[in-house]
Amino acid sequence: MAGPIVADGAVVLHNGTIAAVGRFGELVGAYPGAHLVDHPGCVLMPGLINAHIHLELSNLAHLGQGDPAESFTGWIAEMLGEREALGFTGTHVEEAARTVLQAQYDSGVLALADIGNTGVAAQLVNAFPGLLFPFLEYLGLTRGSLVPALKKLEKADDTIACTAHAPYSTHPELIRALKKRADRLDCLFPIHVAEPASENSMLTSGRGEMADFLRERGFYEDVFTWAGIDIAGSVQYLHSLGVLNSRTLCVHAIHVSEDEISLLSQSKANVCLCPGSNRFLQVGRAPVAAYLRQGVLPALGTDSAASNPELSIWREMQLLAEDHPEVDPCDILRMATAGGAAALGIEQEYGTLGPGRPGRFLAVAMPEDIHKEQELCAALVDGGSSMHVQWVSS
């Protein structure tokens, strides 16, 4: 929602497209023969955007329902152990993913960006009534894993969008190769960035919890460290690799400096925040106000059921407001709509309501009659997953 809120508003639909948006009284006069459909006590608004989810981890929801993680690396070890025990693929994985995907749409999510290793989401694209963008994730930090990964990438079909997992898990040459391919194909390039603070310490000194964890598992080589490289954090590291541009989506981006936010703003890279997952994994809070000050409007994502007890963009807005009371609720609402659409590159069609855009949006029931913009935004943001939504289309 990037434009002004219209009190007593209406939307005119024609052949599946929005023809006009404005005040009800004015549009009734301008379109005298139109069929009227009333939505009393509701707000008409764009569909929500979930800019980061891992559908293939939906069968691991029991992990996200437990106590908050004691450590980030401990959670990774537990999650990987569960995947190995239960199976990375299979009917149980696909059914859980399908259930979560339908629940996303039912809650008002129009578009999602999914990250996975198995291709489960790609099998569900045609079954989803909204827009599902699946990305095949690559990782591998050692030199021994680099050559096979590059060969696999070279053989990948151009219809498959490929991306890197994170700086702490992906060789820099592989990150560059993945980004080069994404730019060639005009694909989005989502990558986990600065989620745990230990990623920064690993990149700047080769030490800390993440470096120790990878060494213990044999995924880190002493000949391949970043000690001595003149970088201050994960975002600056990605900048040094030349992979930040308008088609880069930095997911989480918690432990970033003001200078790094400037790099993101200057490069026009996008950011996706996942407050629910961050709270469960206890990795910290993103500097939301600093992003907004520097002109970066983040998107929102739920992350996976393995690290979030409730996959709801409404709840993500609610948690963000709780964690950052200084942030305008209208800005938070924009993150879940216009910010998400811009991050996924679909802002010309979605994220706001306007003439020429697809005629599919939400009617959201409000608890009381509200007309002031700030109060309306606050009611939508603070309502959490209890919000009742209905899809509207011609």
mmCIF file of C-alpha atoms in Angstrom:
data_model
loop_
_atom_site.group_PDB
_atom_site.id
_atom_site.type_symbol
_atom_site.label_atom_id
_atom_site.label_comp_id
_atom_site.label_asym_id
_atom_site.label_seq_id
_atom_site.Cartn_x
_atom_site.Cartn_y
_atom_site.Cartn_z
ATOM 1 C CA MET A 1 0.000 0.000 0.000
ATOM 2 C CA ALA A 2 2.050 2.896 -1.292
ATOM 3 C CA GLY A 3 -0.718 5.386 -2.039
ATOM 4 C CA PRO A 4 -3.100 7.283 0.237
ATOM 5 C CA ILE A 5 -5.882 5.421 1.989
ATOM 6 C CA VAL A 6 -9.304 6.302 0.583
ATOM 7 C CA ALA A 7 -12.152 6.523 3.084
ATOM 8 C CA ASP A 8 -15.459 5.053 1.870
ATOM 9 C CA GLY A 9 -13.523 3.760 -1.104
ATOM 10 C CA ALA A 10 -14.400 1.522 -4.016
ATOM 11 C CA VAL A 11 -12.637 -0.414 -6.757
ATOM 12 C CA VAL A 12 -14.040 -0.811 -10.268
ATOM 13 C CA LEU A 13 -13.234 -4.117 -11.983
ATOM 14 C CA HIS A 14 -13.555 -4.822 -15.699
ATOM 15 C CA ASN A 15 -12.532 -8.053 -17.407
ATOM 16 C CA GLY A 16 -10.248 -9.072 -14.565
ATOM 17 C CA THR A 17 -8.484 -5.719 -14.365
ATOM 18 C CA ILE A 18 -8.846 -2.726 -12.058
ATOM 19 C CA ALA A 19 -10.423 0.102 -14.030
ATOM 20 C CA ALA A 20 -10.566 2.707 -11.272
ATOM 21 C CA VAL A 21 -9.976 3.296 -7.559
ATOM 22 C CA GLY A 22 -11.595 6.139 -5.635
ATOM 23 C CA ARG A 23 -14.434 7.252 -3.411
ATOM 24 C CA PHE A 24 -17.598 5.200 -3.665
ATOM 25 C CA GLY A 25 -19.863 8.164 -4.390
ATOM 26 C CA GLU A 26 -17.681 9.405 -7.234
ATOM 27 C CA LEU A 27 -17.242 5.996 -8.867
ATOM 28 C CA VAL A 28 -20.947 5.159 -8.698
ATOM 29 C CA GLY A 29 -21.613 8.305 -10.705
ATOM 30 C CA ALA A 30 -18.840 7.548 -13.178
ATOM 31 C CA TYR A 31 -19.941 3.923 -13.717
ATOM 32 C CA PRO A 32 -23.767 4.020 -13.444
ATOM 33 C CA GLY A 33 -24.306 0.557 -14.929
ATOM 34 C CA ALA A 34 -21.810 -1.270 -12.726
ATOM 35 C CA HIS A 35 -22.874 -4.222 -10.585
ATOM 36 C CA LEU A 36 -22.327 -3.306 -6.940
ATOM 37 C CA VAL A 37 -20.761 -5.714 -4.437
ATOM 38 C CA ASP A 38 -20.639 -4.272 -0.940
ATOM 39 C CA HIS A 39 -18.035 -5.235 1.666
ATOM 40 C CA PRO A 40 -19.373 -3.572 4.817
ATOM 41 C CA GLY A 41 -16.879 -3.022 7.609
ATOM 42 C CA CYS A 42 -13.965 -4.073 5.412
ATOM 43 C CA VAL A 43 -10.786 -2.587 4.034
ATOM 44 C CA LEU A 44 -9.970 -3.285 0.396
ATOM 45 C CA MET A 45 -6.210 -3.747 0.090
ATOM 46 C CA PRO A 46 -3.547 -5.517 -1.992
ATOM 47 C CA GLY A 47 -2.709 -9.140 -1.376
ATOM 48 C CA LEU A 48 0.181 -9.767 0.992
ATOM 49 C CA ILE A 49 3.645 -10.815 -0.180
ATOM 50 C CA ASN A 50 5.679 -13.475 1.628
ATOM 51 C CA ALA A 51 9.163 -12.778 0.302
ATOM 52 C CA HIS A 52 10.902 -15.663 2.079
ATOM 53 C CA ILE A 53 9.694 -19.161 2.941
ATOM 54 C CA HIS A 54 11.070 -22.717 2.903
ATOM 55 C CA LEU A 55 8.104 -24.920 1.984
ATOM 56 C CA GLU A 56 10.178 -28.107 1.956
ATOM 57 C CA LEU A 57 10.719 -27.723 5.723
ATOM 58 C CA SER A 58 6.979 -27.640 6.471
ATOM 59 C CA ASN A 59 7.031 -31.216 7.769
ATOM 60 C CA LEU A 60 9.457 -30.054 10.481
ATOM 61 C CA ALA A 61 6.897 -27.790 12.140
ATOM 62 C CA HIS A 62 7.424 -29.621 15.436
ATOM 63 C CA LEU A 63 10.821 -27.919 15.685
ATOM 64 C CA GLY A 64 9.262 -24.472 15.466
ATOM 65 C CA GLN A 65 6.620 -25.333 18.059
ATOM 66 C CA GLY A 66 9.174 -26.026 20.782
ATOM 67 C CA ASP A 67 11.163 -23.706 22.996
ATOM 68 C CA PRO A 68 13.202 -20.986 21.283
ATOM 69 C CA ALA A 69 16.546 -22.196 20.000
ATOM 70 C CA GLU A 70 19.443 -22.036 22.440
ATOM 71 C CA SER A 71 21.869 -21.328 19.617
ATOM 72 C CA PHE A 72 21.691 -20.802 15.876
ATOM 73 C CA THR A 73 24.168 -23.563 15.082
ATOM 74 C CA GLY A 74 22.437 -25.897 17.520
ATOM 75 C CA TRP A 75 19.182 -25.365 15.652
ATOM 76 C CA ILE A 76 20.905 -26.033 12.313
ATOM 77 C CA ALA A 77 22.283 -29.317 13.635
ATOM 78 C CA GLU A 78 18.879 -30.365 14.967
ATOM 79 C CA MET A 79 17.101 -29.402 11.744
ATOM 80 C CA LEU A 80 19.580 -31.292 9.569
ATOM 81 C CA GLY A 81 19.320 -34.320 11.828
ATOM 82 C CA GLU A 82 15.534 -34.307 11.529
ATOM 83 C CA ARG A 83 15.682 -34.010 7.746
ATOM 84 C CA GLU A 84 18.062 -36.937 7.522
ATOM 85 C CA ALA A 85 15.910 -39.030 9.847
ATOM 86 C CA LEU A 86 12.560 -38.231 8.209
ATOM 87 C CA GLY A 87 13.764 -37.980 4.619
ATOM 88 C CA PHE A 88 14.492 -34.912 2.509
ATOM 89 C CA THR A 89 11.783 -35.800 -0.012
ATOM 90 C CA GLY A 90 8.663 -37.918 -0.183
ATOM 91 C CA THR A 91 4.906 -37.693 0.078
ATOM 92 C CA HIS A 92 5.087 -36.452 3.668
ATOM 93 C CA VAL A 93 7.259 -33.514 2.610
ATOM 94 C CA GLU A 94 5.088 -32.560 -0.366
ATOM 95 C CA GLU A 95 1.807 -32.862 1.545
ATOM 96 C CA ALA A 96 3.078 -30.671 4.374
ATOM 97 C CA ALA A 97 4.314 -28.099 1.857
ATOM 98 C CA ARG A 98 0.990 -28.148 0.014
ATOM 99 C CA THR A 99 -0.929 -27.603 3.261
ATOM 100 C CA VAL A 100 1.228 -24.636 4.251
ATOM 101 C CA LEU A 101 0.975 -23.158 0.765
ATOM 102 C CA GLN A 102 -2.822 -23.284 0.801
ATOM 103 C CA ALA A 103 -2.873 -21.742 4.278
ATOM 104 C CA GLN A 104 -0.743 -18.885 2.967
ATOM 105 C CA TYR A 105 -3.271 -18.100 0.251
ATOM 106 C CA ASP A 106 -6.196 -18.441 2.644
ATOM 107 C CA SER A 107 -4.563 -15.868 4.928
ATOM 108 C CA GLY A 108 -4.251 -13.351 2.105
ATOM 109 C CA VAL A 109 -0.800 -14.053 0.648
ATOM 110 C CA LEU A 110 -0.770 -13.535 -3.105
ATOM 111 C CA ALA A 111 2.897 -14.207 -3.874
ATOM 112 C CA LEU A 112 5.734 -16.139 -2.255
ATOM 113 C CA ALA A 113 9.454 -16.618 -2.870
ATOM 114 C CA ASP A 114 10.444 -20.132 -1.815
ATOM 115 C CA ILE A 115 13.971 -21.369 -1.166
ATOM 116 C CA GLY A 116 14.705 -25.095 -1.292
ATOM 117 C CA ASN A 117 17.231 -27.808 -2.049
ATOM 118 C CA THR A 118 14.859 -30.460 -3.395
ATOM 119 C CA GLY A 119 12.537 -28.838 -5.923
ATOM 120 C CA VAL A 120 9.401 -29.546 -3.871
ATOM 121 C CA ALA A 121 8.004 -26.046 -4.417
ATOM 122 C CA ALA A 122 8.504 -26.267 -8.180
ATOM 123 C CA GLN A 123 6.035 -29.157 -8.212
ATOM 124 C CA LEU A 124 3.389 -26.963 -6.551
ATOM 125 C CA VAL A 125 3.586 -23.867 -8.759
ATOM 126 C CA ASN A 126 0.623 -24.776 -10.964
ATOM 127 C CA ALA A 127 -1.505 -25.812 -7.988
ATOM 128 C CA PHE A 128 -1.155 -22.451 -6.237
ATOM 129 C CA PRO A 129 -3.840 -19.852 -7.053
ATOM 130 C CA GLY A 130 -1.363 -17.017 -6.534
ATOM 131 C CA LEU A 131 2.258 -16.554 -7.610
ATOM 132 C CA LEU A 132 4.892 -18.976 -6.347
ATOM 133 C CA PHE A 133 8.533 -18.320 -7.228
ATOM 134 C CA PRO A 134 10.716 -21.351 -6.387
ATOM 135 C CA PHE A 135 14.498 -21.043 -6.085
ATOM 136 C CA LEU A 136 16.946 -23.940 -6.037
ATOM 137 C CA GLU A 137 19.542 -23.252 -3.388
ATOM 138 C CA TYR A 138 23.255 -24.016 -3.711
ATOM 139 C CA LEU A 139 25.760 -24.248 -0.889
ATOM 140 C CA GLY A 140 29.246 -25.575 -0.298
ATOM 141 C CA LEU A 141 32.134 -23.743 1.277
ATOM 142 C CA THR A 142 35.122 -25.995 0.650
ATOM 143 C CA ARG A 143 37.208 -26.014 -2.497
ATOM 144 C CA GLY A 144 36.374 -29.692 -2.881
ATOM 145 C CA SER A 145 32.676 -28.867 -3.170
ATOM 146 C CA LEU A 146 33.194 -25.942 -5.528
ATOM 147 C CA VAL A 147 33.960 -27.764 -8.794
ATOM 148 C CA PRO A 148 30.989 -30.197 -8.571
ATOM 149 C CA ALA A 149 28.675 -27.301 -7.689
ATOM 150 C CA LEU A 150 29.870 -25.223 -10.640
ATOM 151 C CA LYS A 151 29.431 -28.180 -12.994
ATOM 152 C CA LYS A 152 25.925 -28.767 -11.674
ATOM 153 C CA LEU A 153 25.112 -25.087 -12.145
ATOM 154 C CA GLU A 154 26.451 -25.114 -15.696
ATOM 155 C CA LYS A 155 24.086 -27.965 -16.569
ATOM 156 C CA ALA A 156 21.050 -26.433 -14.835
ATOM 157 C CA ASP A 157 18.113 -25.696 -17.109
ATOM 158 C CA ASP A 158 17.524 -21.984 -17.650
ATOM 159 C CA THR A 159 13.945 -22.387 -16.429
ATOM 160 C CA ILE A 160 15.266 -23.157 -12.928
ATOM 161 C CA ALA A 161 16.062 -20.123 -10.781
ATOM 162 C CA CYS A 162 19.188 -20.851 -8.742
ATOM 163 C CA THR A 163 20.589 -18.975 -5.772
ATOM 164 C CA ALA A 164 23.138 -19.123 -2.948
ATOM 165 C CA HIS A 165 22.347 -20.054 0.637
ATOM 166 C CA ALA A 166 24.495 -17.666 2.676
ATOM 167 C CA PRO A 167 27.997 -16.191 2.878
ATOM 168 C CA TYR A 168 28.825 -18.533 5.761
ATOM 169 C CA SER A 169 27.925 -21.638 3.736
ATOM 170 C CA THR A 170 28.732 -20.819 0.111
ATOM 171 C CA HIS A 171 32.112 -20.409 -1.574
ATOM 172 C CA PRO A 172 32.612 -16.864 -2.924
ATOM 173 C CA GLU A 173 33.312 -18.158 -6.436
ATOM 174 C CA LEU A 174 30.025 -20.059 -6.323
ATOM 175 C CA ILE A 175 28.181 -16.963 -5.099
ATOM 176 C CA ARG A 176 29.615 -14.974 -8.004
ATOM 177 C CA ALA A 177 28.721 -17.678 -10.527
ATOM 178 C CA LEU A 178 25.160 -17.945 -9.224
ATOM 179 C CA LYS A 179 24.672 -14.189 -9.311
ATOM 180 C CA LYS A 180 26.156 -13.926 -12.813
ATOM 181 C CA ARG A 181 23.694 -16.570 -14.006
ATOM 182 C CA ALA A 182 20.777 -14.877 -12.234
ATOM 183 C CA ASP A 183 21.586 -11.547 -13.873
ATOM 184 C CA ARG A 184 21.912 -13.192 -17.281
ATOM 185 C CA LEU A 185 18.453 -14.707 -16.878
ATOM 186 C CA ASP A 186 17.025 -11.591 -15.169
ATOM 187 C CA CYS A 187 16.204 -13.659 -12.083
ATOM 188 C CA LEU A 188 15.937 -12.560 -8.496
ATOM 189 C CA PHE A 189 18.927 -13.529 -6.330
ATOM 190 C CA PRO A 190 17.790 -14.170 -2.730
ATOM 191 C CA ILE A 191 20.526 -14.916 -0.190
ATOM 192 C CA HIS A 192 20.540 -15.219 3.609
ATOM 193 C CA VAL A 193 22.705 -12.377 4.921
ATOM 194 C CA ALA A 194 23.875 -11.445 8.432
ATOM 195 C CA GLU A 195 21.291 -13.659 10.125
ATOM 196 C CA PRO A 196 23.548 -14.741 13.011
ATOM 197 C CA ALA A 197 26.173 -12.347 14.362
ATOM 198 C CA SER A 198 28.619 -15.240 14.115
ATOM 199 C CA GLU A 199 28.575 -14.919 10.316
ATOM 200 C CA ASN A 200 30.216 -11.512 10.591
ATOM 201 C CA SER A 201 32.905 -12.766 12.967
ATOM 202 C CA MET A 202 33.583 -15.701 10.649
ATOM 203 C CA LEU A 203 33.935 -13.439 7.621
ATOM 204 C CA THR A 204 36.098 -10.848 9.342
ATOM 205 C CA SER A 205 38.364 -13.098 11.435
ATOM 206 C CA GLY A 206 37.703 -16.752 10.614
ATOM 207 C CA ARG A 207 36.629 -17.255 14.237
ATOM 208 C CA GLY A 208 33.490 -17.618 16.312
ATOM 209 C CA GLU A 209 30.532 -19.953 16.727
ATOM 210 C CA MET A 210 29.806 -20.407 13.020
ATOM 211 C CA ALA A 211 33.435 -21.012 12.037
ATOM 212 C CA ASP A 212 33.791 -23.560 14.855
ATOM 213 C CA PHE A 213 30.555 -25.290 13.847
ATOM 214 C CA LEU A 214 31.641 -25.642 10.224
ATOM 215 C CA ARG A 215 35.100 -26.867 11.195
ATOM 216 C CA GLU A 216 33.580 -29.537 13.431
ATOM 217 C CA ARG A 217 31.472 -30.795 10.526
ATOM 218 C CA GLY A 218 34.332 -30.703 8.035
ATOM 219 C CA PHE A 219 32.791 -27.909 5.973
ATOM 220 C CA TYR A 220 35.485 -25.315 6.623
ATOM 221 C CA GLU A 221 39.094 -25.305 5.506
ATOM 222 C CA ASP A 222 41.866 -23.387 7.240
ATOM 223 C CA VAL A 223 43.285 -22.527 3.833
ATOM 224 C CA PHE A 224 39.989 -20.859 3.027
ATOM 225 C CA THR A 225 39.366 -18.139 5.594
ATOM 226 C CA TRP A 226 38.625 -14.451 5.284
ATOM 227 C CA ALA A 227 40.995 -13.399 8.077
ATOM 228 C CA GLY A 228 42.790 -10.239 7.026
ATOM 229 C CA ILE A 229 40.317 -9.228 4.327
ATOM 230 C CA ASP A 230 39.313 -5.625 4.861
ATOM 231 C CA ILE A 231 35.576 -6.030 5.361
ATOM 232 C CA ALA A 232 33.370 -5.071 8.271
ATOM 233 C CA GLY A 233 30.440 -7.416 7.747
ATOM 234 C CA SER A 234 28.379 -9.653 5.503
ATOM 235 C CA VAL A 235 26.861 -6.927 3.343
ATOM 236 C CA GLN A 236 30.250 -5.356 2.701
ATOM 237 C CA TYR A 237 31.562 -8.825 1.841
ATOM 238 C CA LEU A 238 28.821 -9.304 -0.777
ATOM 239 C CA HIS A 239 29.558 -5.829 -2.091
ATOM 240 C CA SER A 240 33.214 -6.825 -2.498
ATOM 241 C CA LEU A 241 32.047 -9.822 -4.557
ATOM 242 C CA GLY A 242 30.067 -7.500 -6.820
ATOM 243 C CA VAL A 243 26.723 -9.215 -6.271
ATOM 244 C CA LEU A 244 24.610 -6.358 -4.892
ATOM 245 C CA ASN A 245 22.123 -4.800 -7.312
ATOM 246 C CA SER A 246 18.385 -4.254 -7.700
ATOM 247 C CA ARG A 247 17.787 -7.975 -8.276
ATOM 248 C CA THR A 248 19.524 -9.042 -5.057
ATOM 249 C CA LEU A 249 17.337 -9.858 -2.056
ATOM 250 C CA CYS A 250 19.199 -9.879 1.264
ATOM 251 C CA VAL A 251 17.171 -12.024 3.651
ATOM 252 C CA HIS A 252 17.262 -11.321 7.412
ATOM 253 C CA ALA A 253 20.021 -8.655 7.240
ATOM 254 C CA ILE A 254 20.044 -8.235 11.008
ATOM 255 C CA HIS A 255 23.665 -7.528 11.898
ATOM 256 C CA VAL A 256 24.419 -4.694 9.504
ATOM 257 C CA SER A 257 26.032 -1.318 10.072
ATOM 258 C CA GLU A 258 24.844 2.102 8.909
ATOM 259 C CA ASP A 259 27.572 2.016 6.266
ATOM 260 C CA GLU A 260 26.328 -1.350 5.031
ATOM 261 C CA ILE A 261 22.765 -0.055 4.874
ATOM 262 C CA SER A 262 24.136 2.758 2.715
ATOM 263 C CA LEU A 263 25.659 0.140 0.408
ATOM 264 C CA LEU A 264 22.289 -1.587 0.148
ATOM 265 C CA SER A 265 20.544 1.697 -0.568
ATOM 266 C CA GLN A 266 23.086 2.818 -3.169
ATOM 267 C CA SER A 267 23.060 -0.541 -4.955
ATOM 268 C CA LYS A 268 19.234 -0.664 -4.798
ATOM 269 C CA ALA A 269 19.446 -4.151 -3.304
ATOM 270 C CA ASN A 270 16.299 -5.317 -1.527
ATOM 271 C CA VAL A 271 15.956 -6.570 2.039
ATOM 272 C CA CYS A 272 13.537 -9.105 3.533
ATOM 273 C CA LEU A 273 12.952 -9.207 7.286
ATOM 274 C CA CYS A 274 11.713 -12.286 9.156
ATOM 275 C CA PRO A 275 10.948 -11.152 12.727
ATOM 276 C CA GLY A 276 9.118 -14.344 13.733
ATOM 277 C CA SER A 277 12.001 -16.620 12.814
ATOM 278 C CA ASN A 278 14.529 -14.177 14.263
ATOM 279 C CA ARG A 279 12.682 -14.212 17.576
ATOM 280 C CA PHE A 280 12.528 -18.023 17.682
ATOM 281 C CA LEU A 281 16.203 -18.448 16.764
ATOM 282 C CA GLN A 282 17.165 -15.582 19.084
ATOM 283 C CA VAL A 283 19.521 -14.065 16.535
ATOM 284 C CA GLY A 284 18.582 -10.429 17.152
ATOM 285 C CA ARG A 285 16.464 -7.692 15.611
ATOM 286 C CA ALA A 286 17.054 -5.943 12.318
ATOM 287 C CA PRO A 287 17.677 -2.159 12.368
ATOM 288 C CA VAL A 288 14.325 -1.354 10.788
ATOM 289 C CA ALA A 289 14.289 2.374 11.524
ATOM 290 C CA ALA A 290 17.784 2.728 10.054
ATOM 291 C CA TYR A 291 16.661 1.005 6.861
ATOM 292 C CA LEU A 292 13.723 3.356 6.487
ATOM 293 C CA ARG A 293 15.880 6.418 7.203
ATOM 294 C CA GLN A 294 18.142 5.473 4.312
ATOM 295 C CA GLY A 295 15.276 4.840 1.911
ATOM 296 C CA VAL A 296 15.245 1.042 2.095
ATOM 297 C CA LEU A 297 11.705 -0.358 2.409
ATOM 298 C CA PRO A 298 12.133 -3.995 3.468
ATOM 299 C CA ALA A 299 9.871 -6.854 2.482
ATOM 300 C CA LEU A 300 8.586 -9.387 5.013
ATOM 301 C CA GLY A 301 8.913 -13.169 5.096
ATOM 302 C CA THR A 302 7.869 -15.964 7.405
ATOM 303 C CA ASP A 303 10.901 -18.214 6.901
ATOM 304 C CA SER A 304 10.117 -21.891 7.591
ATOM 305 C CA ALA A 305 7.857 -23.789 9.956
ATOM 306 C CA ALA A 306 11.027 -25.285 11.450
ATOM 307 C CA SER A 307 11.996 -21.887 12.871
ATOM 308 C CA ASN A 308 8.685 -20.091 13.248
ATOM 309 C CA PRO A 309 5.673 -21.311 15.256
ATOM 310 C CA GLU A 310 3.189 -19.546 12.961
ATOM 311 C CA LEU A 311 3.641 -18.830 9.268
ATOM 312 C CA SER A 312 1.572 -15.676 8.937
ATOM 313 C CA ILE A 313 2.549 -12.378 7.357
ATOM 314 C CA TRP A 314 -0.080 -10.760 9.587
ATOM 315 C CA ARG A 315 1.857 -12.062 12.594
ATOM 316 C CA GLU A 316 5.144 -10.864 11.093
ATOM 317 C CA MET A 317 3.689 -7.351 10.937
ATOM 318 C CA GLN A 318 2.447 -7.653 14.505
ATOM 319 C CA LEU A 319 5.835 -8.845 15.811
ATOM 320 C CA LEU A 320 7.683 -6.142 13.904
ATOM 321 C CA ALA A 321 5.446 -3.517 15.508
ATOM 322 C CA GLU A 322 6.072 -5.028 18.952
ATOM 323 C CA ASP A 323 9.829 -5.103 18.433
ATOM 324 C CA HIS A 324 9.984 -1.636 16.848
ATOM 325 C CA PRO A 325 7.304 0.639 18.348
ATOM 326 C CA GLU A 326 9.110 3.625 16.824
ATOM 327 C CA VAL A 327 8.223 2.483 13.292
ATOM 328 C CA ASP A 328 5.074 3.886 11.679
ATOM 329 C CA PRO A 329 2.476 1.087 11.286
ATOM 330 C CA CYS A 330 1.710 2.373 7.782
ATOM 331 C CA ASP A 331 5.336 1.677 6.854
ATOM 332 C CA ILE A 332 5.001 -1.844 8.244
ATOM 333 C CA LEU A 333 1.878 -2.387 6.149
ATOM 334 C CA ARG A 334 3.779 -1.155 3.099
ATOM 335 C CA MET A 335 6.507 -3.720 3.815
ATOM 336 C CA ALA A 336 3.974 -6.545 3.596
ATOM 337 C CA THR A 337 2.543 -5.260 0.311
ATOM 338 C CA ALA A 338 4.475 -2.757 -1.823
ATOM 339 C CA GLY A 339 7.828 -3.652 -0.245
ATOM 340 C CA GLY A 340 7.353 -7.328 -0.937
ATOM 341 C CA ALA A 341 6.195 -6.719 -4.488
ATOM 342 C CA ALA A 342 9.251 -4.559 -5.208
ATOM 343 C CA ALA A 343 11.556 -7.180 -3.703
ATOM 344 C CA LEU A 344 10.148 -9.875 -6.001
ATOM 345 C CA GLY A 345 10.117 -7.608 -9.042
ATOM 346 C CA ILE A 346 6.334 -7.649 -9.461
ATOM 347 C CA GLU A 347 5.632 -4.089 -8.310
ATOM 348 C CA GLN A 348 4.230 -3.078 -11.701
ATOM 349 C CA GLU A 349 1.259 -5.370 -11.126
ATOM 350 C CA TYR A 350 1.008 -6.047 -7.400
ATOM 351 C CA GLY A 351 1.593 -4.403 -4.039
ATOM 352 C CA THR A 352 -0.819 -1.515 -4.577
ATOM 353 C CA LEU A 353 -4.306 -1.036 -6.019
ATOM 354 C CA GLY A 354 -4.570 1.053 -9.159
ATOM 355 C CA PRO A 355 -5.939 1.209 -12.710
ATOM 356 C CA GLY A 356 -4.518 -1.414 -15.037
ATOM 357 C CA ARG A 357 -3.474 -3.774 -12.265
ATOM 358 C CA PRO A 358 -4.867 -7.314 -11.891
ATOM 359 C CA GLY A 359 -8.306 -7.368 -10.309
ATOM 360 C CA ARG A 360 -7.503 -9.622 -7.374
ATOM 361 C CA PHE A 361 -7.162 -8.168 -3.887
ATOM 362 C CA LEU A 362 -8.346 -8.538 -0.296
ATOM 363 C CA ALA A 363 -11.381 -7.467 1.686
ATOM 364 C CA VAL A 364 -10.220 -7.449 5.302
ATOM 365 C CA ALA A 365 -12.812 -7.241 8.064
ATOM 366 C CA MET A 366 -12.151 -4.479 10.591
ATOM 367 C CA PRO A 367 -13.222 -4.667 14.236
ATOM 368 C CA GLU A 368 -14.684 -1.160 14.213
ATOM 369 C CA ASP A 369 -15.416 1.781 11.970
ATOM 370 C CA ILE A 370 -12.062 3.493 11.423
ATOM 371 C CA HIS A 371 -11.399 6.416 9.108
ATOM 372 C CA LYS A 372 -8.056 7.883 10.204
ATOM 373 C CA GLU A 373 -5.112 6.503 8.245
ATOM 374 C CA GLN A 374 -2.832 5.872 11.234
ATOM 375 C CA GLU A 375 -5.558 4.091 13.179
ATOM 376 C CA LEU A 376 -6.407 1.947 10.178
ATOM 377 C CA CYS A 377 -2.783 0.919 9.625
ATOM 378 C CA ALA A 378 -2.369 0.171 13.322
ATOM 379 C CA ALA A 379 -5.491 -1.994 13.352
ATOM 380 C CA LEU A 380 -4.266 -4.006 10.358
ATOM 381 C CA VAL A 381 -0.739 -4.379 11.717
ATOM 382 C CA ASP A 382 -1.682 -5.175 15.314
ATOM 383 C CA GLY A 383 -4.417 -7.667 14.451
ATOM 384 C CA GLY A 384 -2.004 -10.516 13.840
ATOM 385 C CA SER A 385 -3.183 -13.810 12.436
ATOM 386 C CA SER A 386 -6.717 -13.253 13.763
ATOM 387 C CA MET A 387 -7.489 -11.022 10.773
ATOM 388 C CA HIS A 388 -10.383 -12.299 8.662
ATOM 389 C CA VAL A 389 -9.756 -11.956 4.932
ATOM 390 C CA GLN A 390 -11.698 -12.637 1.764
ATOM 391 C CA TRP A 391 -10.322 -12.660 -1.766
ATOM 392 C CA VAL A 392 -12.050 -10.318 -4.206
ATOM 393 C CA SER A 393 -11.836 -10.804 -7.961
ATOM 394 C CA SER A 394 -13.969 -10.087 -11.019
#
